[in-house]
Structure formats: structure tokens, C-alpha cells
GROMACS .gro file of C-alpha atoms in nm:
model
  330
    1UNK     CA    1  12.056   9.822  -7.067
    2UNK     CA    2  12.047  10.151  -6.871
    3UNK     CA    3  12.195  10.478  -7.036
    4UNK     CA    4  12.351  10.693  -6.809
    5UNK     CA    5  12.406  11.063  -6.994
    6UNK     CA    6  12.542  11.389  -6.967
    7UNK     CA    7  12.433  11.676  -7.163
    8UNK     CA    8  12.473  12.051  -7.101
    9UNK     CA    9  12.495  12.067  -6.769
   10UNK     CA   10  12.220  11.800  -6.677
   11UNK     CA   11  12.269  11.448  -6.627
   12UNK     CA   12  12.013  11.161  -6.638
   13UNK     CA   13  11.891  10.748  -6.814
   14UNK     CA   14  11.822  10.624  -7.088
   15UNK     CA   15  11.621  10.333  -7.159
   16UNK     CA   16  11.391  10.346  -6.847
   17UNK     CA   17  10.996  10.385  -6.903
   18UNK     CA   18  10.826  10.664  -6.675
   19UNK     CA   19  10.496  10.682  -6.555
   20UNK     CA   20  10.422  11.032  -6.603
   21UNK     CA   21  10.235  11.022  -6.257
   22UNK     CA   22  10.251  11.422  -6.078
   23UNK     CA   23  10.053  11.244  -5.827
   24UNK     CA   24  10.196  10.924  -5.714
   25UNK     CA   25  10.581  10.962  -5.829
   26UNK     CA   26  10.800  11.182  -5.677
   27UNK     CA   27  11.057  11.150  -6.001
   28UNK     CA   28  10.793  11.226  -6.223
   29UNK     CA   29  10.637  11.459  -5.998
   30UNK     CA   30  10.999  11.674  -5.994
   31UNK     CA   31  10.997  11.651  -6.360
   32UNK     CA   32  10.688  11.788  -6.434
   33UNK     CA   33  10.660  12.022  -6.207
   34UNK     CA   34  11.024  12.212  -6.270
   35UNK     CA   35  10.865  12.231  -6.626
   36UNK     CA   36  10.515  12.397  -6.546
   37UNK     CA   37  10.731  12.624  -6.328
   38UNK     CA   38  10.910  12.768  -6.591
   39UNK     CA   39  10.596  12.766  -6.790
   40UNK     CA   40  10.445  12.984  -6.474
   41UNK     CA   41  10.778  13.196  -6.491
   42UNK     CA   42  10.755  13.292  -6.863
   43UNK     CA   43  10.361  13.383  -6.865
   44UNK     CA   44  10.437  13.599  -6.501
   45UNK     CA   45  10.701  13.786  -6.754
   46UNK     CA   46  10.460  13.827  -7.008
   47UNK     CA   47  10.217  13.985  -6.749
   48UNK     CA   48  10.448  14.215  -6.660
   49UNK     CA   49  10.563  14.282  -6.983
   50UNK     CA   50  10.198  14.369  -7.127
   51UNK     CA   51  10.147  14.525  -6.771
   52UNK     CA   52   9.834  14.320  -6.684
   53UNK     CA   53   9.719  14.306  -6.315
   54UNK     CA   54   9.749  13.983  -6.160
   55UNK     CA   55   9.561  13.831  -5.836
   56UNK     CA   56   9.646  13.542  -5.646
   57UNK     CA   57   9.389  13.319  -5.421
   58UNK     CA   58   9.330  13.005  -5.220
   59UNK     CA   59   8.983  12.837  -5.250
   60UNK     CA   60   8.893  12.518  -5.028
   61UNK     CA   61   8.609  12.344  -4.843
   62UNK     CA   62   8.552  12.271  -4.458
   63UNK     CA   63   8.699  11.929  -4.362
   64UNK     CA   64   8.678  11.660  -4.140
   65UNK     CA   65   8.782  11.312  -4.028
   66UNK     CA   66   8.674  11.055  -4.277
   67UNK     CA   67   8.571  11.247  -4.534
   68UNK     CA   68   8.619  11.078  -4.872
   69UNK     CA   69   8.838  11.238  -5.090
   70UNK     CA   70   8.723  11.151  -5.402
   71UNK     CA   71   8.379  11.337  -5.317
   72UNK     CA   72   8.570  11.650  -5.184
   73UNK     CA   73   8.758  11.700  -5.528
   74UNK     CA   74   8.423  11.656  -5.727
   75UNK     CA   75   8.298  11.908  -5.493
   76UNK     CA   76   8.613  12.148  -5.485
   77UNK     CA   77   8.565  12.150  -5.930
   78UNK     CA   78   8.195  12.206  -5.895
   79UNK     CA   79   8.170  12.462  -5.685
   80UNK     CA   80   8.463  12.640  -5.882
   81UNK     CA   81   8.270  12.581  -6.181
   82UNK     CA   82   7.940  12.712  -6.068
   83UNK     CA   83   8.143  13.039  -5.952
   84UNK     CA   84   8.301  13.118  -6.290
   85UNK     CA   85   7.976  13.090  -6.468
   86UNK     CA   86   7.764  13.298  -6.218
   87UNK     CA   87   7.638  13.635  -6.389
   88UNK     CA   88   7.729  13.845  -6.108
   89UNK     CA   89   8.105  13.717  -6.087
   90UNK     CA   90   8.140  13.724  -6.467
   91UNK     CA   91   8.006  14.084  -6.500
   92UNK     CA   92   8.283  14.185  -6.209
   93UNK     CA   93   8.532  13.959  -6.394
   94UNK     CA   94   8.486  14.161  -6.721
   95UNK     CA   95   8.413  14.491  -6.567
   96UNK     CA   96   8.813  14.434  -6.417
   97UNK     CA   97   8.901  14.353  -6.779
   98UNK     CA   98   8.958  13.964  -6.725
   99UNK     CA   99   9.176  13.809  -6.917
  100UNK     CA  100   9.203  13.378  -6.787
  101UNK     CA  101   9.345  13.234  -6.542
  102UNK     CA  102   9.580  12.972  -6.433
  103UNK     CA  103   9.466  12.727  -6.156
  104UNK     CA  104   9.665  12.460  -5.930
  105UNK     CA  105   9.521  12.154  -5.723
  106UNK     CA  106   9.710  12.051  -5.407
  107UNK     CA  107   9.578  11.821  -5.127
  108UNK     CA  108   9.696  11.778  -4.759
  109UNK     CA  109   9.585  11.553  -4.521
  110UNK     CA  110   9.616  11.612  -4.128
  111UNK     CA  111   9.472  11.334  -3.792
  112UNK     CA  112   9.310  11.543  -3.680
  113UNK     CA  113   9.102  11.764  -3.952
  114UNK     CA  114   9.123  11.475  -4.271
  115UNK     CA  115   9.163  11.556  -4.642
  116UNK     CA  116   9.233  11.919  -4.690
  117UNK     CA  117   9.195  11.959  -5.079
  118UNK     CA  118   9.201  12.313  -5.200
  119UNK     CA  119   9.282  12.503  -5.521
  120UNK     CA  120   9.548  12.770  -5.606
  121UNK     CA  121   9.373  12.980  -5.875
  122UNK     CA  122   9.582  13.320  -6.050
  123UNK     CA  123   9.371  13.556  -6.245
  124UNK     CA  124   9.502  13.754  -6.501
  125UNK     CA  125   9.345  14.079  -6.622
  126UNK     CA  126   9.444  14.341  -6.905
  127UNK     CA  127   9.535  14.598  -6.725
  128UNK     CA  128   9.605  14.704  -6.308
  129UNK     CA  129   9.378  14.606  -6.032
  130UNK     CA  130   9.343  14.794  -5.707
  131UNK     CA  131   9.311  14.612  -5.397
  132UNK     CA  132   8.952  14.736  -5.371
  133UNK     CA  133   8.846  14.607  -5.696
  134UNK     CA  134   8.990  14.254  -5.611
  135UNK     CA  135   8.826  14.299  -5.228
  136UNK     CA  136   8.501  14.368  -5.410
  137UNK     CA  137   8.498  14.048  -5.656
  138UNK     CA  138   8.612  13.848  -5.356
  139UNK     CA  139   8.326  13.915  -5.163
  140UNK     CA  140   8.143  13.818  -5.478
  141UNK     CA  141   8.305  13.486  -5.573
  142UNK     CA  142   8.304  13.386  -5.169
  143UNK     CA  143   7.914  13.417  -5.172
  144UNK     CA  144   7.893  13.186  -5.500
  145UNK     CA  145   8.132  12.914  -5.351
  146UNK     CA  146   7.871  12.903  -5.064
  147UNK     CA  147   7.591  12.878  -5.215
  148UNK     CA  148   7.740  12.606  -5.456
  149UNK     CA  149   7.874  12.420  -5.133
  150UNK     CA  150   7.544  12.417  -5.012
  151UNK     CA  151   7.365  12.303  -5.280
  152UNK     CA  152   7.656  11.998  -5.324
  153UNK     CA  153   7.543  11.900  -4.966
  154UNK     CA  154   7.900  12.008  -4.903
  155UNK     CA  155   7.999  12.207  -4.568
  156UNK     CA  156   8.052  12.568  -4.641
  157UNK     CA  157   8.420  12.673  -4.555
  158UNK     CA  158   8.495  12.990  -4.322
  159UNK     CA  159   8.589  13.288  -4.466
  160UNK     CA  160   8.925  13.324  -4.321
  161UNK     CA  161   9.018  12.946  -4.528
  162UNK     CA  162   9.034  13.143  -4.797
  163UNK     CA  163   9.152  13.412  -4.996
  164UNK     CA  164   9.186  13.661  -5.300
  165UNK     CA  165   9.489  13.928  -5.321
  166UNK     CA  166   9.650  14.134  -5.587
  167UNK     CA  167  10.028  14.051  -5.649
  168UNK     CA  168  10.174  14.350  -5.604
  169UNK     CA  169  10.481  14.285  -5.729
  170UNK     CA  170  10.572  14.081  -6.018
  171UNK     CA  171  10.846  14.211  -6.146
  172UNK     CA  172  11.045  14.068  -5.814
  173UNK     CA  173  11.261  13.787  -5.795
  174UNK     CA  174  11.143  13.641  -6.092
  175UNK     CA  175  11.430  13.407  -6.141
  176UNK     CA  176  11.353  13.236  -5.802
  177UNK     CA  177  11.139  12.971  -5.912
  178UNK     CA  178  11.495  12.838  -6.086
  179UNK     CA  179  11.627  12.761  -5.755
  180UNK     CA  180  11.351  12.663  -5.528
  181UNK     CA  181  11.261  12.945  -5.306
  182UNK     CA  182  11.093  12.891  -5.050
  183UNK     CA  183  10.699  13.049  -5.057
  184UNK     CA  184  10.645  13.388  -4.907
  185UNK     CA  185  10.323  13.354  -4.663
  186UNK     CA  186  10.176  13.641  -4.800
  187UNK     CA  187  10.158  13.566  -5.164
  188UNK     CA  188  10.221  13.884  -5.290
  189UNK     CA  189  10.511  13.856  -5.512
  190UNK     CA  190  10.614  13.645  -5.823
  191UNK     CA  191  10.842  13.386  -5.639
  192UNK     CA  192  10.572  13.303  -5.442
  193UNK     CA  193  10.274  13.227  -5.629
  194UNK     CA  194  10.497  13.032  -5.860
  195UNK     CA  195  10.622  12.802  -5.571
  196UNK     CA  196  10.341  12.825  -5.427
  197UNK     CA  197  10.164  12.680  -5.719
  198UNK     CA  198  10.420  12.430  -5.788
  199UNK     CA  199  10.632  12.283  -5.502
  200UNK     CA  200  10.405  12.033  -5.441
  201UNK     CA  201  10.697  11.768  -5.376
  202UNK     CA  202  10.871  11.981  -5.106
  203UNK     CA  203  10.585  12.122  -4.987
  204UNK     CA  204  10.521  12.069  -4.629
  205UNK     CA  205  10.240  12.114  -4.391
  206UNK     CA  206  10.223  12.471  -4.227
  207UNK     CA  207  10.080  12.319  -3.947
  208UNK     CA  208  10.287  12.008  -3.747
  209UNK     CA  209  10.004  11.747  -3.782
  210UNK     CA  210   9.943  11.827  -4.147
  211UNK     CA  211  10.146  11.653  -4.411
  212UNK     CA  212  10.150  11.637  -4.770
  213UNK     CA  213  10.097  11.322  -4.943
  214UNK     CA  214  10.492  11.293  -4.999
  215UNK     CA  215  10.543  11.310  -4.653
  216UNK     CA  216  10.287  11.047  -4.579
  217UNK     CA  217  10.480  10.819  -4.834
  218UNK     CA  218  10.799  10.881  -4.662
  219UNK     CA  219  10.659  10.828  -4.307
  220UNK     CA  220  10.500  10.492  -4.480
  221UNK     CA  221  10.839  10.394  -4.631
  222UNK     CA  222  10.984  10.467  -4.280
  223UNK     CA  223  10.737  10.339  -3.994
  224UNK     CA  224  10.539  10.117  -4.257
  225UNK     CA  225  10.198  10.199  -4.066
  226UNK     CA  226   9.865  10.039  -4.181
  227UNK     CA  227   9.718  10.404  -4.177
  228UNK     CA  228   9.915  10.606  -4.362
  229UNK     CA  229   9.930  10.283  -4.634
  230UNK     CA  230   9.521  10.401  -4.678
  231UNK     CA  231   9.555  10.697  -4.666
  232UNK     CA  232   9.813  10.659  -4.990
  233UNK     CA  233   9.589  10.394  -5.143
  234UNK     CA  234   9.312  10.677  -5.121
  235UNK     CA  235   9.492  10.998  -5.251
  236UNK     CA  236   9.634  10.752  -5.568
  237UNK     CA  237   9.243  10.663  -5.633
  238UNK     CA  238   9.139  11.004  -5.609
  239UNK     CA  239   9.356  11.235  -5.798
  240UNK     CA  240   9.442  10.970  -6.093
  241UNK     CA  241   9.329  11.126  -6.384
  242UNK     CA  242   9.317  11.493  -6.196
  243UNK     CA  243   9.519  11.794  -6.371
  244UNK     CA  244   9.793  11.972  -6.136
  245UNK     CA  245   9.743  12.269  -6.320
  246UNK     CA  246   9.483  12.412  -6.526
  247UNK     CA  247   9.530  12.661  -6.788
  248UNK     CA  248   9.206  12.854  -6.938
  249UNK     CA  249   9.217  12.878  -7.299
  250UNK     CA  250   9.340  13.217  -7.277
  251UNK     CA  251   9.601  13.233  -7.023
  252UNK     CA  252   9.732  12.916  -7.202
  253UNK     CA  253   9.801  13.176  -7.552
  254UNK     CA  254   9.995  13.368  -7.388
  255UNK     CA  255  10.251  13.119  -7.351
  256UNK     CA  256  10.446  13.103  -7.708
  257UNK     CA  257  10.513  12.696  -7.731
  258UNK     CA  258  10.233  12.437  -7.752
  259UNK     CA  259  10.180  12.293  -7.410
  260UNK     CA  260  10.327  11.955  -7.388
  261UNK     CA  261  10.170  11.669  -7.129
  262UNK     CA  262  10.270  11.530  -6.788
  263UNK     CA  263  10.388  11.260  -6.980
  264UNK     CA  264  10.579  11.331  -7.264
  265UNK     CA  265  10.746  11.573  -7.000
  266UNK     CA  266  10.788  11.284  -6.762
  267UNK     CA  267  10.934  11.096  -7.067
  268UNK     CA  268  11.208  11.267  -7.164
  269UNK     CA  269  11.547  11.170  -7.141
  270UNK     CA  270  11.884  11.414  -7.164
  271UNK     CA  271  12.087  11.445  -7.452
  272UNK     CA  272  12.105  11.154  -7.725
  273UNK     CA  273  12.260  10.842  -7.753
  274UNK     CA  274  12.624  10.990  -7.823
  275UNK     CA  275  12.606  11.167  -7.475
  276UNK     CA  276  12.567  10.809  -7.289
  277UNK     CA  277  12.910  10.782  -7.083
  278UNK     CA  278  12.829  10.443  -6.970
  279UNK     CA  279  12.538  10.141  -6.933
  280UNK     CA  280  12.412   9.969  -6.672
  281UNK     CA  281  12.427   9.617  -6.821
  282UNK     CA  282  12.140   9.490  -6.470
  283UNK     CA  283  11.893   9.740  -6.376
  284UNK     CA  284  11.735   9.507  -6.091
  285UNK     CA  285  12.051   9.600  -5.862
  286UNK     CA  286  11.969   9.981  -5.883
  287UNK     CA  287  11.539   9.808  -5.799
  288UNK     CA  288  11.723   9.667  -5.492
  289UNK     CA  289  11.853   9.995  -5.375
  290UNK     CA  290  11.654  10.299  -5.514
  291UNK     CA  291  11.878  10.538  -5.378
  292UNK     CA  292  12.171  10.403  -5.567
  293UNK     CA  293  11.947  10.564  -5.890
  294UNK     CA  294  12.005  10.919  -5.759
  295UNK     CA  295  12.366  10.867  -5.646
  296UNK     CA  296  12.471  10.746  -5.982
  297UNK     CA  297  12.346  11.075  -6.139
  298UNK     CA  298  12.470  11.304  -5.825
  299UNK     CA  299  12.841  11.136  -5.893
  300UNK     CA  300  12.819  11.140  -6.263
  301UNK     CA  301  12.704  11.493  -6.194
  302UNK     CA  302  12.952  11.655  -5.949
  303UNK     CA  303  13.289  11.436  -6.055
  304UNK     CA  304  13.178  11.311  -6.432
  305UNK     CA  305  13.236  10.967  -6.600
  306UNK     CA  306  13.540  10.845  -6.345
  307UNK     CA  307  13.297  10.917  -6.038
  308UNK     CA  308  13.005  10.760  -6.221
  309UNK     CA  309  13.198  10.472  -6.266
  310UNK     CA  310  13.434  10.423  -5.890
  311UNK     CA  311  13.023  10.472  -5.758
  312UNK     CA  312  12.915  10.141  -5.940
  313UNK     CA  313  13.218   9.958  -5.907
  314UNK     CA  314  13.214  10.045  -5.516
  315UNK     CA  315  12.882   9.875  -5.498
  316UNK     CA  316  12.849   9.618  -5.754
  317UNK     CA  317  12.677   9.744  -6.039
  318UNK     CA  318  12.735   9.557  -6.373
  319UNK     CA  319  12.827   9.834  -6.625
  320UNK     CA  320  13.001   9.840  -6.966
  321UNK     CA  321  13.194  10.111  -7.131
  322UNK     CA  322  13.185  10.302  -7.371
  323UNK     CA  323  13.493  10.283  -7.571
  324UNK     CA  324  13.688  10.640  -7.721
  325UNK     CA  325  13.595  10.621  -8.123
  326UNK     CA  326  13.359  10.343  -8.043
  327UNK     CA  327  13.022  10.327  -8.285
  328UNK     CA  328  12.744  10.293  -7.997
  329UNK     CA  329  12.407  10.305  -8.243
  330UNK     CA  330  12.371   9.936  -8.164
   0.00000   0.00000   0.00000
């Protein structure tokens, strides 16, 4: 049987196994991701706090029609790898007062262009950085990734793919990564690097042929075309096993709590057993009709245990209550 709880405001099951998938599940995707925003939110107010400087950037590769994925990720990690141990960009890096930095994956695909794969990095240093400091290690860390894409056999990306800026304002809107703001273009403040580095659900293609892999799945679910079902079967292949975001060692201590994993955040479940309202005695009707998961929680939510209940009994779902003063630890 299926749990359905309330608990301090938030409402969810009990009982149901998760797959702890940022990748390929858009629950577990939701899950995680709220969490490693709030993670990004409380080492942002640290920054600030300790007044450290903080610079925000997009790295990629050129792209093109039927390129593999698989090889553009390896590609994407080693060139970012061969740039963060090159002499000159470390000596920069340190002269700046470097501290770590905090690094996000996200991959859109487009008809016309392929598999566009690029990383998110934010680099933290001990202390401000002027926008000529930042300009100057740009220049630096763009002449690395080239080289490195060259000597991958990889096709070296244009300058204007990417970028480096300082955040100029963290301090701003800080609290807007609680209720989904939408990203800023310019990167340049604190709501915007967070969702920037985080919405990948929601996130949509800036351009109208590009998608993101959730709205390839939904096209799929909707039009149920042959392509978009390999291009899914590809992104699954490639990213399983692939971190969403990527801490360094010392960006990860400023963050007071021991960093839990995709899955045990995926796993969790609200409340305890004596905030279950109700169970759902068949879980293969919800299978049926996915969307009656969410609209259990969204009436249990919004009109409690009576809506919860008036929602399955409207469409059939087998349920048994909960009695006042009754022991549930069975």
C-alpha cells in the first residue's frame, strides 16, 4: 500500500521506490534539484557573507548533426580538466586568490545543430574580482580549452559560445531560487546563476528549434516519433552515471552539512508514518493514469484529507482510512 502524507506544509507517498535518476526522471529530477538549489543558495550567502568575489561562465564545444553524445561529454570533462591543471591558468587562478568552484552539466539538443552539451562552472575567490581580472583569466582559460579541443580531435568552439563574468551582485534576490525565477540572460546576479545552474527540468531552449531533453520526452509522450524516441535512448546512455553538479573539495566546505546523494535525496519521503492521512490499497490504477499521482498530492495539498479522498473516490481509486485513535504501525 501507498502512503499518502502531510507534513509541515508539504505533502507527498510513502511506500514507493525512486530511482534517484536527475537525468531520466522528471520526479526525481525536481527533487534533487530543489535540494542542490538551496545548497547553491546557502554557499552564495556564505560568499557574500565572507565577501568573496564570485564569477559565473558557460563553457561548451562546436556541434553538429550526428555527433555522438557520449564522445562530446568525455570531451566537454577533458578539456575542462586539462584547463584547471594548466600552469598558466592556475598561476592566474591563485594570483585572483581562488578559492573552488562549483560546476553544472546541462545538455540540449536542436535538428538542426545536434547535441549541445556544455558546462555551467562558478568560481569562487577570497576576496573581490574586477571585471578586468576575470577578462584577463578568460582569455587565458579560452586558449587552454582550444588547445585541449584540438588535441581531443574535437572542433574548437567560437569565442562568442562562451563566456566568463563577475556576478556583480550577490546580495540580490537571494530568496528567488525558492520560487522559481526565471534566469536573467545576463548572469550577473544571484537568482540567476542559481537557476541557471539548476532549472534543468523547466529549462527551455533559447532558441525555437532547441529543446531540452524534457521537452523531447514530452514531444515523445505526445507525437510518439521514432526520432525523438533515439534521441532519448541516447541522452539516457550518455549521462547515466554523469554528476549534475560538481562541487570542488573546497567550495563543497563551505557548505556546513555533509552533502547527501541524488539518491538518498530522491528517496525521501515527508513526514512519518503518523502523518499518513490515507493509503492507496492498488497502486497499478495511479500506473494507468500518471497524472492522477500529482493530482492526489495537489488535492491533498490545496483542500487536505476530504479533497484527497472525493479525488480518489471520483475516479476509482481503492483507498482505506485511517481511523481517529487508530494504531497504524502495522
Amino acid at each position: 500500500m501507498v502512503g499518502v502524507r502531510a507534513s509541515e506544509g508539504r505533502v507527498g507517498y510513502s511506500g514507493l521506490q525512486s530511482c534517484g535518476s536527475v537525468w531520466a526522471c522528471p520526479i526525481c529530477n525536481s527533487r534533487i534539484m530543489a535540494e542542490r538549489r538551496l545548497e547553491l543558495g546557502v554557499l552564495m550567502s556564505t560568499c557574500v557573507t565572507r565577501g568573496y568575489g564570485l564569477a559565473f561562465g558557460a563553457f561548451t564545444l562546436r556541434h553538429r548533426r550526428g555527433d555522438d553524445l557520449g564522445v562530446m561529454l568525455a570531451g566537454l570533462s577533458y578539456c575542462w580538466d586539462r584547463m584547471m591543471r594548466a600552469r598558466s591558468v592556475r598561476r592566474l587562478l591563485e594570483a585572483m586568490g581562488f578559492v573552488g568552484y562549483v560546476r553544472a552539466l546541462e545538455v540540449m539538443v536542436s535538428p538542426l545543430t545536434g547535441w549541445h552539451p556544455h558546462l555551467h562552472p562558478l568560481f569562487i575567490f577570497a576576496g573581490e574580482v574586477t571585471p578586468d581580472a576575470v577578462a584577463c583569466l578568460w582569455v587565458e582559460m579560452f586558449r587552454v580549452w582550444l588547445l585541449s579541443a584540438d588535441r581531443r580531435g574535437l572542433r574548437a568552439p567560437v569565442l562568442a559560445a562562451q563566456h566568463l563574468h563577475v556576478v556583480t551582485d550577490p546580495a540580490r534576490d537571494l530568496s528567488d531560487y525558492l520560487t522559481k525565477a526565471t534566469a536573467d540572460a545576463t548572469f550577473t546576479d544571484a537568482r540567476s546563476v542559481e537557476w541557471e545552474m539548476t532549472s534543468s527540468e523547466t529549462k527551455k531552449g533559447r532558441r525555437t528549434l532547441s529543446r531540452s531533453p524534457w521537452q523531447v520526452l514530452d514531444d515523445l509522450a505526445h507525437y510518439g516519433e521514432v526520432a525523438d524516441m533515439a534521441i532519448w535512448h541516447e541522452y539516457e546512455a550518455a549521462t547515466k552515471g554523469k554528476r549534475s553538479i560538481t562541487y570542488s573539495k573546497a567550495a563543497r566546505a563551505l557548505l556546513p552539512a555533509t552533502e547527501r546523494t541524488d539518491e538518498e535525496i530522491a528517496n525521501e519521503e515527508v513526514g512519518d508514518v503518523d502523518d499518513t492521512l490515507f493509503y492507496i490499497t492498488d497502486w497499478s490504477v495511479v500506473v494507468e493514469h500518471p497524472e492522477w499521482g500529482a493530482g492526489i498530492l495537489s488535492a491533498v495539498e490545496h483542500g487536505g484529507l476530504d479533497a484527497g479522498l472525493a479525488y480518489c473516490g471520483e475516479r476509482g481509486i481503492p483507498v482505506a482510512q485511517i481511523e481517529k485513535g487508530e494504531d497504524d504501525d502495522e
